[in-house]
Amino acid sequence: MRCYHESLLYFRGVHKTQPMAPSVPEGTTPPEKKKTELEELMEKVYSNLSMCHMKKKNWERVIECTDRALGINPNNEKAIFRKGKAQGELGFFEKAEKTLKEAIEKHPAEAPAINQELERIRQKEKEVKKKHDSKMRGFLSREKDILQPESKASHSDTAPAEKPEPAKIEEVGSDNEEDKSPVKETKHEEAKIEEVDDDDEKDAPGSSSKSAIPV
């Protein structure tokens, strides 16, 4: 890898010293730019660097090097394939599928190998999604277990207070009335006035001729 980096530094320095291309007059179509020998060498170096990073699973660096190679040659078969593989390993499944389908369109002869990589990436996406769903179900179940005791406690706190039962008024039966001692009426005996006979009146000493009525 060190040799590749040193080569790139040298090629970049040489590339800067090259004269600029002549300007194109307005209204005319610029001719198709042909790759120089230097650009072809840089393309190969970037492509080989991407392979080195892929073996070390430095997927970000793989994408960086393949982009540089594709910037020089958009039809670089190996660069497109390695870029799609790196995107899949990083979890960018939609981007990886798009890149690999592009590789099939540009290089149909390599379709079997590219389709095999596509299938591997799709299978990996399913596994990642399955793990994610499992984690979410576990999280939601734990959250439900935590919230249920709280809801029960809040429900018990807000439970309506029991109303006191009204006092029962018992009717007093006739038996109780019988227990009451009746008020006995006391009759005042009338004073009897007795008549005194004349004979008794005569016998009494010092009695007068008039009849006496005792009080």
Coordinates of C-alpha atoms in Angstrom, one line a residue:
M1 CA 0.0 0.0 0.0
R2 CA 2.9 2.3 0.7
C3 CA 4.1 1.9 -2.9
Y4 CA 0.7 2.9 -4.2
H5 CA 0.5 6.0 -2.0
E6 CA 4.0 7.1 -3.2
S7 CA 3.0 6.5 -6.8
L8 CA -0.1 8.6 -6.3
L9 CA 2.0 11.5 -4.9
Y10 CA 4.3 11.3 -7.8
F11 CA 1.5 11.1 -10.4
R12 CA -0.3 14.1 -8.8
G13 CA 2.8 16.2 -8.9
V14 CA 3.3 15.3 -12.6
H15 CA -0.3 16.0 -13.3
K16 CA -0.1 19.5 -12.0
T17 CA 2.9 20.4 -14.2
Q18 CA 1.0 19.4 -17.4
P19 CA -0.2 22.2 -19.6
M20 CA -3.9 23.1 -19.6
A21 CA -6.0 22.1 -22.5
P22 CA -6.8 24.8 -25.0
S23 CA -10.2 26.6 -24.6
V24 CA -13.1 25.5 -26.8
P25 CA -14.8 28.3 -28.9
E26 CA -18.4 29.1 -28.1
G27 CA -21.0 27.2 -30.1
T28 CA -18.8 24.2 -30.7
T29 CA -18.9 20.8 -29.1
P30 CA -15.8 20.0 -27.2
P31 CA -14.0 16.9 -28.4
E32 CA -14.2 13.7 -26.3
K33 CA -11.5 13.8 -23.8
K34 CA -9.1 11.0 -24.1
K35 CA -7.3 9.6 -21.1
T36 CA -3.7 10.3 -20.9
E37 CA -1.2 7.6 -19.9
L38 CA -0.9 9.3 -16.5
E39 CA -4.6 9.1 -15.9
E40 CA -4.7 5.5 -16.9
L41 CA -1.9 4.8 -14.4
M42 CA -3.7 6.7 -11.6
E43 CA -6.9 4.8 -12.4
K44 CA -5.1 1.5 -11.9
V45 CA -3.5 2.7 -8.7
Y46 CA -6.8 3.8 -7.2
S47 CA -8.4 0.5 -8.2
N48 CA -5.6 -1.6 -6.7
L49 CA -5.7 0.5 -3.5
S50 CA -9.5 -0.2 -3.2
M51 CA -8.7 -3.9 -3.4
C52 CA -6.1 -3.6 -0.6
H53 CA -8.6 -1.7 1.7
M54 CA -11.3 -4.3 0.9
K55 CA -9.0 -7.1 2.2
K56 CA -8.6 -5.2 5.4
K57 CA -12.3 -4.4 5.5
N58 CA -11.7 -0.6 5.5
W59 CA -15.0 -0.1 3.7
E60 CA -15.0 3.7 3.9
R61 CA -11.6 3.8 2.2
V62 CA -12.8 1.3 -0.4
I63 CA -15.5 3.7 -1.4
E64 CA -13.1 6.7 -1.5
C65 CA -10.6 4.9 -3.8
T66 CA -13.3 3.5 -6.1
D67 CA -14.8 7.0 -6.5
R68 CA -11.4 8.3 -7.5
A69 CA -11.0 5.5 -10.1
L70 CA -14.5 6.0 -11.4
G71 CA -13.9 9.7 -11.7
I72 CA -11.2 8.9 -14.3
N73 CA -13.1 6.0 -15.9
P74 CA -16.8 5.6 -15.1
N75 CA -16.9 2.2 -16.7
N76 CA -14.3 0.6 -14.5
E77 CA -15.8 -2.8 -13.9
K78 CA -13.9 -3.7 -10.8
A79 CA -14.3 -0.3 -9.2
I80 CA -18.1 -0.4 -9.6
F81 CA -18.3 -3.9 -8.1
R82 CA -16.0 -3.1 -5.1
K83 CA -18.0 0.1 -4.4
G84 CA -21.3 -1.8 -4.3
K85 CA -19.8 -4.4 -2.0
A86 CA -18.4 -1.8 0.4
Q87 CA -21.8 0.0 0.5
G88 CA -23.5 -3.3 1.4
E89 CA -21.0 -4.0 4.2
L90 CA -21.6 -0.5 5.6
G91 CA -25.4 -1.1 5.7
F92 CA -26.3 1.2 2.7
F93 CA -28.3 -1.6 1.1
E94 CA -30.3 0.6 -1.3
K95 CA -27.2 2.3 -2.6
A96 CA -25.4 -1.1 -2.9
E97 CA -28.2 -2.6 -5.0
K98 CA -28.3 0.5 -7.2
T99 CA -24.5 0.3 -7.8
L100 CA -24.5 -3.4 -8.5
K101 CA -27.4 -3.1 -10.9
E102 CA -25.4 -0.4 -12.7
A103 CA -22.5 -2.8 -12.9
I104 CA -24.8 -5.5 -14.6
E105 CA -26.0 -2.9 -17.2
K106 CA -22.5 -1.9 -18.1
H107 CA -20.9 -5.4 -17.9
P108 CA -23.6 -8.0 -18.6
A109 CA -21.0 -10.7 -19.0
E110 CA -20.3 -10.4 -15.3
A111 CA -24.0 -10.7 -14.3
P112 CA -23.7 -14.1 -12.6
A113 CA -21.0 -13.0 -10.2
I114 CA -22.7 -9.6 -9.6
N115 CA -26.1 -11.2 -9.0
Q116 CA -24.5 -13.5 -6.4
E117 CA -23.2 -10.5 -4.5
L118 CA -26.6 -8.9 -4.8
E119 CA -28.3 -11.9 -3.3
R120 CA -25.7 -11.9 -0.4
I121 CA -26.4 -8.3 0.3
R122 CA -30.2 -8.8 0.3
Q123 CA -29.9 -11.7 2.7
K124 CA -27.7 -9.6 5.0
E125 CA -30.4 -6.8 4.9
K126 CA -33.0 -9.4 6.0
E127 CA -30.9 -10.5 8.9
V128 CA -30.2 -6.9 10.0
K129 CA -33.9 -6.1 9.8
K130 CA -34.8 -9.2 11.8
K131 CA -32.4 -8.3 14.6
H132 CA -33.7 -4.8 14.7
D133 CA -37.3 -6.0 14.9
S134 CA -36.4 -8.4 17.7
K135 CA -34.7 -5.6 19.7
M136 CA -37.7 -3.3 19.2
R137 CA -40.1 -6.0 20.4
G138 CA -37.9 -6.6 23.5
F139 CA -37.7 -2.9 24.2
L140 CA -41.5 -2.4 23.8
S141 CA -42.2 -5.4 26.1
R142 CA -39.9 -4.0 28.8
E143 CA -41.5 -0.5 28.5
K144 CA -44.9 -2.1 28.8
D145 CA -43.9 -4.0 32.0
I146 CA -42.6 -0.7 33.4
L147 CA -45.7 1.3 32.6
Q148 CA -48.3 -1.2 33.8
P149 CA -47.4 -0.9 37.6
E150 CA -47.5 2.8 37.3
S151 CA -50.9 2.8 35.6
K152 CA -52.2 0.5 38.3
A153 CA -50.8 2.8 41.1
S154 CA -52.3 5.9 39.5
H155 CA -55.6 4.1 39.1
S156 CA -55.7 3.2 42.8
D157 CA -54.8 6.7 43.8
T158 CA -57.7 8.1 41.9
A159 CA -60.2 5.5 43.0
P160 CA -63.4 7.1 44.4
A161 CA -63.8 7.1 48.2
E162 CA -66.4 4.8 49.6
K163 CA -69.6 6.6 50.7
P164 CA -70.6 6.0 54.4
E165 CA -73.7 4.0 54.8
P166 CA -76.7 6.0 56.0
A167 CA -77.7 5.4 59.7
K168 CA -80.6 3.0 60.0
I169 CA -83.5 4.2 62.0
E170 CA -85.3 1.3 63.6
E171 CA -89.0 1.5 64.3
V172 CA -90.0 1.0 67.9
G173 CA -92.5 -1.9 68.0
S174 CA -95.6 -2.2 70.1
D175 CA -93.7 -4.5 72.5
N176 CA -91.5 -1.5 73.6
E177 CA -94.6 0.5 74.2
E178 CA -95.9 -2.2 76.4
D179 CA -92.8 -2.0 78.6
K180 CA -93.7 1.5 79.5
S181 CA -95.5 1.6 82.9
P182 CA -98.9 3.0 82.4
V183 CA -99.7 6.1 84.4
K184 CA -102.2 5.2 87.0
E185 CA -104.8 7.7 87.6
T186 CA -105.5 8.3 91.3
K187 CA -109.0 9.1 92.0
H188 CA -109.6 11.4 94.9
E189 CA -112.3 10.1 97.1
E190 CA -115.0 12.4 97.6
A191 CA -115.7 13.4 101.1
K192 CA -118.9 11.9 102.4
I193 CA -121.3 14.1 104.3
E194 CA -123.3 12.1 106.7
E195 CA -126.5 13.3 108.2
V196 CA -126.7 13.2 112.0
D197 CA -129.8 11.8 113.4
D198 CA -131.9 13.8 115.8
D199 CA -131.4 11.2 118.5
D200 CA -127.7 11.4 118.4
E201 CA -127.9 15.1 118.4
K202 CA -130.0 15.0 121.6
D203 CA -127.7 12.7 123.4
A204 CA -124.7 14.9 122.9
P205 CA -124.1 17.1 126.0
G206 CA -124.4 20.8 125.5
S207 CA -126.0 20.3 122.1
S208 CA -128.3 22.9 120.9
S209 CA -131.7 22.4 119.6
K210 CA -130.5 23.0 116.0
S211 CA -129.0 20.2 114.0
A212 CA -125.2 20.3 113.5
I213 CA -123.7 19.4 110.2
P214 CA -120.1 18.2 110.6
V215 CA -117.6 19.7 108.3

